[in-house]
Amino acid sequence: QAQLVESGGGLVQAGGSLRLSCAASGRTFSSYAMGWFRQAPGKEREFVAAISWNGVSTYYADSVKGRFTISRDNAENTLYLQMNSLKPEDTAVYYCAADPSNMMVVFTNYDYWGRGTQVTVSS
């Protein structure tokens, strides 16, 4: 059974950094685009970043551009999100997801989802 498992979340002060990981198992996602999404309390889930199947193309939400970096290691079947200069408004549950269509920015095409990891940024 295909499974995505996020890790690396935690509590950090504003201005700090965290690196999230998403380990895939049960199938290989190396031919899929992958993305990170987040959901803050009382808000809808929103897109954060996406990466093409080969890692060549990336796409970021304006709110994280220049602070977050998405990357992947297909040999290890793992997706990453390096988050720097964190702000309190980055507080959310972060989810990784896989897009078999490789469209990256058609968010309804993300068919596989992890359960999320909590990121809390204190001011």
Short mmCIF file of N, CA and C in Angstrom, two decimals, residues 29-34 51-54 72 98-106 109-110:
data_model
loop_
_atom_site.label_atom_id
_atom_site.label_comp_id
_atom_site.label_asym_id
_atom_site.label_seq_id
_atom_site.Cartn_x
_atom_site.Cartn_y
_atom_site.Cartn_z
N PHE A 29 7.57 6.81 -6.03
CA PHE A 29 6.98 8.06 -6.47
C PHE A 29 7.95 8.84 -7.35
N SER A 30 9.01 8.19 -7.79
CA SER A 30 10.04 8.90 -8.54
C SER A 30 9.55 9.45 -9.87
N SER A 31 8.43 8.93 -10.38
CA SER A 31 7.90 9.42 -11.65
C SER A 31 6.75 10.41 -11.46
N TYR A 32 6.50 10.79 -10.20
CA TYR A 32 5.41 11.71 -9.89
C TYR A 32 5.96 13.07 -9.46
N ALA A 33 5.25 14.13 -9.78
CA ALA A 33 5.51 15.40 -9.12
C ALA A 33 5.12 15.27 -7.65
N MET A 34 5.78 16.04 -6.82
CA MET A 34 5.49 16.00 -5.38
C MET A 34 5.28 17.43 -4.89
N ILE A 51 7.50 20.19 -6.81
CA ILE A 51 8.72 19.86 -7.54
C ILE A 51 8.39 18.81 -8.59
N SER A 52 8.99 18.93 -9.75
CA SER A 52 8.74 17.97 -10.83
C SER A 52 9.35 16.62 -10.49
N TRP A 53 9.00 15.62 -11.27
CA TRP A 53 9.43 14.25 -10.97
C TRP A 53 10.95 14.14 -10.97
N ASN A 54 11.63 14.93 -11.81
CA ASN A 54 13.09 14.83 -11.90
C ASN A 54 13.80 15.92 -11.11
N ARG A 72 14.17 16.80 -3.63
CA ARG A 72 13.81 15.39 -3.55
C ARG A 72 15.03 14.52 -3.84
N ALA A 98 1.56 13.51 -3.53
CA ALA A 98 2.11 13.08 -4.81
C ALA A 98 1.09 13.28 -5.92
N ASP A 99 1.58 13.74 -7.06
CA ASP A 99 0.74 14.07 -8.22
C ASP A 99 1.12 13.20 -9.40
N PRO A 100 0.37 12.15 -9.68
CA PRO A 100 0.71 11.26 -10.81
C PRO A 100 0.63 11.96 -12.16
N SER A 101 -0.13 13.04 -12.26
CA SER A 101 -0.29 13.72 -13.55
C SER A 101 0.92 14.59 -13.89
N ASN A 102 1.74 14.88 -12.87
CA ASN A 102 2.91 15.74 -13.06
C ASN A 102 2.56 17.17 -13.48
N MET A 103 1.32 17.59 -13.25
CA MET A 103 0.95 18.96 -13.57
C MET A 103 1.50 19.95 -12.54
N MET A 104 1.76 19.50 -11.35
CA MET A 104 2.36 20.27 -10.24
C MET A 104 1.41 21.30 -9.64
N VAL A 105 0.78 22.11 -10.47
CA VAL A 105 -0.01 23.21 -9.93
C VAL A 105 -1.50 23.02 -10.11
N VAL A 106 -1.91 21.86 -10.56
CA VAL A 106 -3.34 21.50 -10.56
C VAL A 106 -3.56 20.70 -9.28
N ASN A 109 -5.11 17.26 -8.57
CA ASN A 109 -4.47 16.06 -9.12
C ASN A 109 -3.59 15.34 -8.11
N TYR A 110 -3.41 15.91 -6.93
CA TYR A 110 -2.59 15.25 -5.92
C TYR A 110 -3.43 14.13 -5.29
#
